[in-house]
Short mmCIF file of N, CA, C and O in Angstrom, two decimals:
data_model
loop_
_atom_site.label_atom_id
_atom_site.label_comp_id
_atom_site.label_asym_id
_atom_site.label_seq_id
_atom_site.Cartn_x
_atom_site.Cartn_y
_atom_site.Cartn_z
N MET A 148 -49.32 32.53 14.85
CA MET A 148 -48.96 31.55 13.63
C MET A 148 -47.01 31.51 14.15
O MET A 148 -46.54 32.52 14.09
N PRO A 149 -46.39 30.45 14.59
CA PRO A 149 -45.20 30.49 15.00
C PRO A 149 -43.96 30.65 14.13
O PRO A 149 -44.88 30.22 12.71
N ASP A 150 -43.12 30.86 13.99
CA ASP A 150 -42.00 31.01 13.11
C ASP A 150 -42.02 29.33 12.61
O ASP A 150 -41.65 28.61 13.30
N PRO A 151 -41.51 29.45 11.37
CA PRO A 151 -41.26 27.79 10.64
C PRO A 151 -40.14 28.02 11.16
O PRO A 151 -39.24 28.35 11.46
N THR A 152 -39.70 26.23 11.14
CA THR A 152 -38.32 26.17 11.74
C THR A 152 -37.33 26.27 10.42
O THR A 152 -37.87 26.04 9.29
N PHE A 153 -36.19 25.36 10.47
CA PHE A 153 -35.60 25.84 9.27
C PHE A 153 -35.39 24.34 8.78
O PHE A 153 -35.41 24.93 7.55
N GLU A 154 -35.83 23.62 8.94
CA GLU A 154 -36.47 22.43 8.48
C GLU A 154 -37.48 22.49 7.46
O GLU A 154 -37.39 22.16 6.00
N GLU A 155 -38.70 23.28 8.15
CA GLU A 155 -39.47 23.81 7.33
C GLU A 155 -39.22 24.36 6.24
O GLU A 155 -40.29 24.51 5.05
N ARG A 156 -38.64 25.09 6.37
CA ARG A 156 -38.16 26.31 5.27
C ARG A 156 -37.31 25.71 4.34
O ARG A 156 -37.32 26.37 3.41
N VAL A 157 -36.47 25.00 4.29
CA VAL A 157 -35.35 24.49 3.22
C VAL A 157 -36.72 23.21 2.97
O VAL A 157 -36.09 22.87 1.46
N ARG A 158 -37.23 22.27 2.99
CA ARG A 158 -37.80 21.43 3.16
C ARG A 158 -39.11 22.23 1.75
O ARG A 158 -39.40 21.74 0.34
N ALA A 159 -39.77 23.14 1.99
CA ALA A 159 -40.65 24.22 1.56
C ALA A 159 -40.07 24.66 0.50
O ALA A 159 -40.10 24.87 -1.39
N ALA A 160 -38.86 25.16 0.15
CA ALA A 160 -38.03 25.86 -0.56
C ALA A 160 -37.36 24.71 -2.16
O ALA A 160 -37.28 24.91 -2.93
N PHE A 161 -37.31 23.53 -1.33
CA PHE A 161 -36.86 22.09 -2.02
C PHE A 161 -37.76 21.60 -3.14
O PHE A 161 -37.61 22.00 -4.23
N ALA A 162 -39.08 21.85 -2.28
CA ALA A 162 -40.47 21.11 -3.03
C ALA A 162 -40.94 22.13 -3.96
O ALA A 162 -41.34 21.89 -5.20
N GLU A 163 -40.72 23.61 -3.96
CA GLU A 163 -40.75 24.22 -4.55
C GLU A 163 -39.73 24.51 -6.15
O GLU A 163 -40.49 24.31 -7.21
N ALA A 164 -38.52 24.17 -5.99
CA ALA A 164 -37.73 23.96 -6.91
C ALA A 164 -37.79 22.76 -7.34
O ALA A 164 -37.61 22.72 -8.77
N LEU A 165 -38.15 21.36 -6.71
CA LEU A 165 -38.42 20.28 -7.62
C LEU A 165 -39.42 19.55 -8.00
O LEU A 165 -39.72 18.57 -8.54
N GLY A 166 -40.42 20.77 -7.69
CA GLY A 166 -41.99 19.93 -7.63
C GLY A 166 -42.26 18.66 -6.67
O GLY A 166 -43.76 18.70 -7.53
N THR A 167 -41.71 18.07 -5.90
CA THR A 167 -42.26 17.50 -5.13
C THR A 167 -41.41 17.36 -3.53
O THR A 167 -40.46 18.12 -3.50
N VAL A 168 -42.12 16.81 -2.38
CA VAL A 168 -41.45 17.14 -1.16
C VAL A 168 -40.32 15.97 -1.09
O VAL A 168 -40.54 14.87 -0.94
N PRO A 169 -39.12 16.64 -0.49
CA PRO A 169 -38.35 15.74 -0.49
C PRO A 169 -38.41 15.23 0.89
O PRO A 169 -38.37 15.47 1.56
N GLY A 170 -37.34 14.04 1.28
CA GLY A 170 -37.04 13.30 2.60
C GLY A 170 -36.42 14.39 3.42
O GLY A 170 -35.55 15.04 2.45
N ASP A 171 -36.30 14.20 4.15
CA ASP A 171 -35.38 14.71 5.32
C ASP A 171 -33.47 14.92 4.67
O ASP A 171 -32.85 15.61 4.55
N ASP A 172 -33.01 13.10 4.38
CA ASP A 172 -32.06 12.99 3.88
C ASP A 172 -31.95 12.70 2.31
O ASP A 172 -31.03 12.13 2.11
N GLU A 173 -32.86 13.06 1.69
CA GLU A 173 -32.96 13.06 0.14
C GLU A 173 -32.26 14.47 -0.37
O GLU A 173 -31.90 15.45 0.10
N ASP A 174 -30.91 13.48 -1.02
CA ASP A 174 -30.19 14.51 -1.91
C ASP A 174 -30.75 15.14 -2.78
O ASP A 174 -31.63 14.90 -3.82
N PHE A 175 -30.67 16.56 -2.41
CA PHE A 175 -31.32 17.10 -3.47
C PHE A 175 -31.15 17.13 -4.89
O PHE A 175 -32.02 17.29 -5.96
N PHE A 176 -29.92 17.14 -5.08
CA PHE A 176 -29.06 16.95 -6.70
C PHE A 176 -29.74 15.68 -7.42
O PHE A 176 -30.07 15.08 -8.34
N ASP A 177 -29.62 14.12 -6.40
CA ASP A 177 -30.14 13.17 -6.84
C ASP A 177 -32.08 13.09 -6.81
O ASP A 177 -32.72 12.23 -7.82
N ALA A 178 -32.48 13.97 -6.35
CA ALA A 178 -33.63 14.23 -6.77
C ALA A 178 -34.28 15.00 -7.67
O ALA A 178 -35.46 15.55 -8.16
N GLY A 179 -33.28 15.20 -8.65
CA GLY A 179 -33.58 15.72 -10.09
C GLY A 179 -32.83 17.69 -9.83
O GLY A 179 -33.71 18.05 -10.87
N GLY A 180 -32.54 17.93 -8.89
CA GLY A 180 -32.24 19.22 -8.57
C GLY A 180 -31.03 19.76 -9.44
O GLY A 180 -30.19 18.88 -9.49
N ASP A 181 -30.71 21.08 -10.45
CA ASP A 181 -30.17 21.13 -11.15
C ASP A 181 -29.70 22.70 -10.58
O ASP A 181 -29.66 22.94 -9.43
N SER A 182 -28.15 22.56 -11.13
CA SER A 182 -27.75 24.21 -11.01
C SER A 182 -28.93 25.23 -10.81
O SER A 182 -28.74 26.62 -9.91
N LEU A 183 -30.06 25.65 -11.75
CA LEU A 183 -30.16 26.89 -11.77
C LEU A 183 -32.16 26.93 -10.21
O LEU A 183 -32.71 27.44 -9.82
N ALA A 184 -32.15 24.90 -10.40
CA ALA A 184 -33.26 25.13 -9.23
C ALA A 184 -32.45 25.22 -8.13
O ALA A 184 -33.16 26.06 -6.58
N ALA A 185 -31.23 24.71 -7.81
CA ALA A 185 -30.15 25.20 -6.65
C ALA A 185 -30.37 27.09 -5.71
O ALA A 185 -30.57 27.51 -4.79
N GLU A 186 -29.65 27.11 -7.30
CA GLU A 186 -30.23 28.54 -7.21
C GLU A 186 -31.28 29.60 -6.80
O GLU A 186 -31.42 30.32 -6.04
N ASN A 187 -32.78 28.80 -7.23
CA ASN A 187 -33.84 29.22 -7.05
C ASN A 187 -34.10 29.20 -5.39
O ASN A 187 -34.41 30.12 -4.34
N VAL A 188 -33.38 28.05 -4.49
CA VAL A 188 -33.43 27.41 -3.37
C VAL A 188 -32.74 28.32 -2.52
O VAL A 188 -33.18 29.04 -1.56
N LEU A 189 -31.55 28.40 -3.33
CA LEU A 189 -30.54 29.84 -2.21
C LEU A 189 -31.33 31.40 -2.21
O LEU A 189 -31.12 32.09 -1.15
N LEU A 190 -32.00 31.78 -3.22
CA LEU A 190 -32.38 33.09 -3.28
C LEU A 190 -33.49 33.38 -2.64
O LEU A 190 -33.83 33.88 -1.27
N THR A 191 -34.68 32.01 -2.51
CA THR A 191 -35.51 31.80 -1.56
C THR A 191 -35.11 31.97 -0.16
O THR A 191 -35.80 33.21 0.46
N LEU A 192 -34.35 31.25 0.39
CA LEU A 192 -34.10 31.06 1.65
C LEU A 192 -33.07 32.13 2.22
O LEU A 192 -33.27 32.81 3.32
N SER A 193 -32.64 33.00 1.29
CA SER A 193 -31.77 33.78 1.38
C SER A 193 -32.64 35.48 1.54
O SER A 193 -32.78 35.98 2.48
N ALA A 194 -33.91 35.69 1.20
CA ALA A 194 -34.91 36.74 0.97
C ALA A 194 -35.54 36.40 2.50
O ALA A 194 -35.68 37.11 3.05
N GLN A 195 -35.66 34.76 2.56
CA GLN A 195 -36.50 34.65 3.86
C GLN A 195 -36.04 34.74 5.09
O GLN A 195 -36.31 35.52 6.46
N LEU A 196 -34.71 34.43 5.38
CA LEU A 196 -33.49 34.89 6.28
C LEU A 196 -32.78 36.16 6.48
O LEU A 196 -32.54 36.37 7.23
N SER A 197 -33.03 36.89 5.14
CA SER A 197 -32.18 38.60 5.47
C SER A 197 -31.40 38.05 5.22
O SER A 197 -30.01 38.85 6.22
N THR A 198 -30.26 37.19 4.84
CA THR A 198 -29.12 37.06 4.97
C THR A 198 -28.53 36.78 3.15
O THR A 198 -29.41 36.31 2.59
N GLU A 199 -27.20 36.43 2.90
CA GLU A 199 -26.64 35.84 1.60
C GLU A 199 -26.14 34.65 1.90
O GLU A 199 -25.50 34.45 2.98
N LEU A 200 -26.78 33.66 1.51
CA LEU A 200 -26.08 32.43 1.12
C LEU A 200 -25.00 32.29 0.21
O LEU A 200 -25.25 32.25 -0.75
N PRO A 201 -24.09 31.61 0.67
CA PRO A 201 -22.90 31.36 -0.79
C PRO A 201 -23.63 29.88 -1.31
O PRO A 201 -24.36 29.51 -1.20
N GLY A 202 -22.94 30.06 -2.69
CA GLY A 202 -23.24 29.15 -3.77
C GLY A 202 -22.62 27.57 -3.25
O GLY A 202 -23.53 26.76 -3.83
N TRP A 203 -21.58 27.60 -3.06
CA TRP A 203 -20.95 26.53 -2.04
C TRP A 203 -22.20 25.28 -1.16
O TRP A 203 -21.99 24.21 -0.82
N VAL A 204 -23.14 26.27 -0.46
CA VAL A 204 -23.89 25.89 0.77
C VAL A 204 -24.45 24.39 0.45
O VAL A 204 -24.38 23.75 0.95
N LEU A 205 -24.99 24.46 -0.64
CA LEU A 205 -26.08 23.46 -1.09
C LEU A 205 -25.10 22.24 -1.81
O LEU A 205 -26.44 21.12 -1.52
N LEU A 206 -24.04 23.04 -2.38
CA LEU A 206 -23.04 21.37 -2.57
C LEU A 206 -23.05 20.78 -1.53
O LEU A 206 -22.74 19.38 -1.60
N ASP A 207 -22.60 21.53 -0.33
CA ASP A 207 -22.01 20.95 0.60
C ASP A 207 -22.98 19.99 1.59
O ASP A 207 -22.77 19.19 2.24
N HIS A 208 -24.11 20.75 1.69
CA HIS A 208 -25.36 20.66 2.19
C HIS A 208 -27.01 20.20 1.73
O HIS A 208 -27.61 20.94 1.75
N PRO A 209 -26.82 18.76 0.82
CA PRO A 209 -27.46 18.94 -0.22
C PRO A 209 -29.26 18.25 0.15
O PRO A 209 -29.76 18.29 -0.66
N THR A 210 -29.14 18.09 1.39
CA THR A 210 -30.45 17.78 2.51
C THR A 210 -30.85 18.50 2.93
O THR A 210 -30.60 20.05 3.52
N VAL A 211 -32.10 18.27 3.64
CA VAL A 211 -32.96 18.96 4.30
C VAL A 211 -32.50 19.34 5.62
O VAL A 211 -32.17 20.37 5.80
N ARG A 212 -32.16 18.10 5.86
CA ARG A 212 -31.94 18.25 7.26
C ARG A 212 -30.14 18.55 7.49
O ARG A 212 -30.00 19.29 8.65
N GLY A 213 -29.27 18.75 6.42
CA GLY A 213 -28.07 18.94 6.34
C GLY A 213 -27.92 20.74 6.48
O GLY A 213 -27.49 20.84 6.73
N LEU A 214 -28.76 21.07 5.49
CA LEU A 214 -29.06 22.71 5.18
C LEU A 214 -29.51 22.97 6.30
O LEU A 214 -29.03 24.58 6.95
N ALA A 215 -30.77 22.72 6.95
CA ALA A 215 -31.22 22.90 8.13
C ALA A 215 -30.53 23.24 9.38
O ALA A 215 -30.20 24.04 9.46
N ALA A 216 -29.25 22.35 9.63
CA ALA A 216 -28.39 22.18 10.75
C ALA A 216 -27.07 23.61 10.10
O ALA A 216 -27.08 24.08 10.90
N ALA A 217 -27.16 23.61 8.94
CA ALA A 217 -25.77 24.52 8.64
C ALA A 217 -26.85 25.90 8.45
O ALA A 217 -25.76 27.14 9.08
N LEU A 218 -27.53 26.07 8.43
CA LEU A 218 -28.43 27.27 8.94
C LEU A 218 -28.66 27.86 10.17
O LEU A 218 -28.28 28.95 10.76
N ARG A 219 -28.41 26.77 10.51
CA ARG A 219 -29.59 27.19 12.28
C ARG A 219 -28.10 26.92 12.85
O ARG A 219 -27.84 28.14 13.92
N SER A 220 -26.67 26.87 12.86
CA SER A 220 -25.40 27.25 13.22
C SER A 220 -24.78 28.12 12.92
O SER A 220 -24.21 28.80 13.21
N GLY A 221 -25.37 28.96 11.66
CA GLY A 221 -24.69 29.93 11.20
C GLY A 221 -23.76 29.51 10.40
O GLY A 221 -23.06 30.78 9.46
N GLU A 222 -23.58 28.32 10.10
CA GLU A 222 -22.23 28.08 8.93
C GLU A 222 -22.43 28.04 7.51
O GLU A 222 -21.89 28.82 6.94
N ALA A 223 -23.75 28.41 7.37
CA ALA A 223 -24.06 28.29 6.22
C ALA A 223 -24.04 30.22 5.32
O ALA A 223 -24.36 30.37 4.13
N ARG A 224 -24.03 30.66 6.41
CA ARG A 224 -24.10 32.49 6.14
C ARG A 224 -22.89 33.28 5.53
O ARG A 224 -21.56 32.68 6.19
N ILE A 225 -22.74 34.09 5.11
CA ILE A 225 -21.89 34.75 4.43
C ILE A 225 -21.80 36.00 5.43
O ILE A 225 -22.45 36.19 5.94
#
């Protein structure tokens, strides 16, 4: 099985935290995400990627597409 793309990982983490699958450009917080859900997303992705993600990253990149791009570029990692 191929490694999931960053978009698939982010979408799955958002869906788990929100209880619904968001669109690629849907804002996590507008979709009902709160600080606890955001922390769960960051912890999930940090564990999957074996890196620490800063708390600000989801505030700066609150969409699946935006966060995936930040992860892919390395911008989101500490």
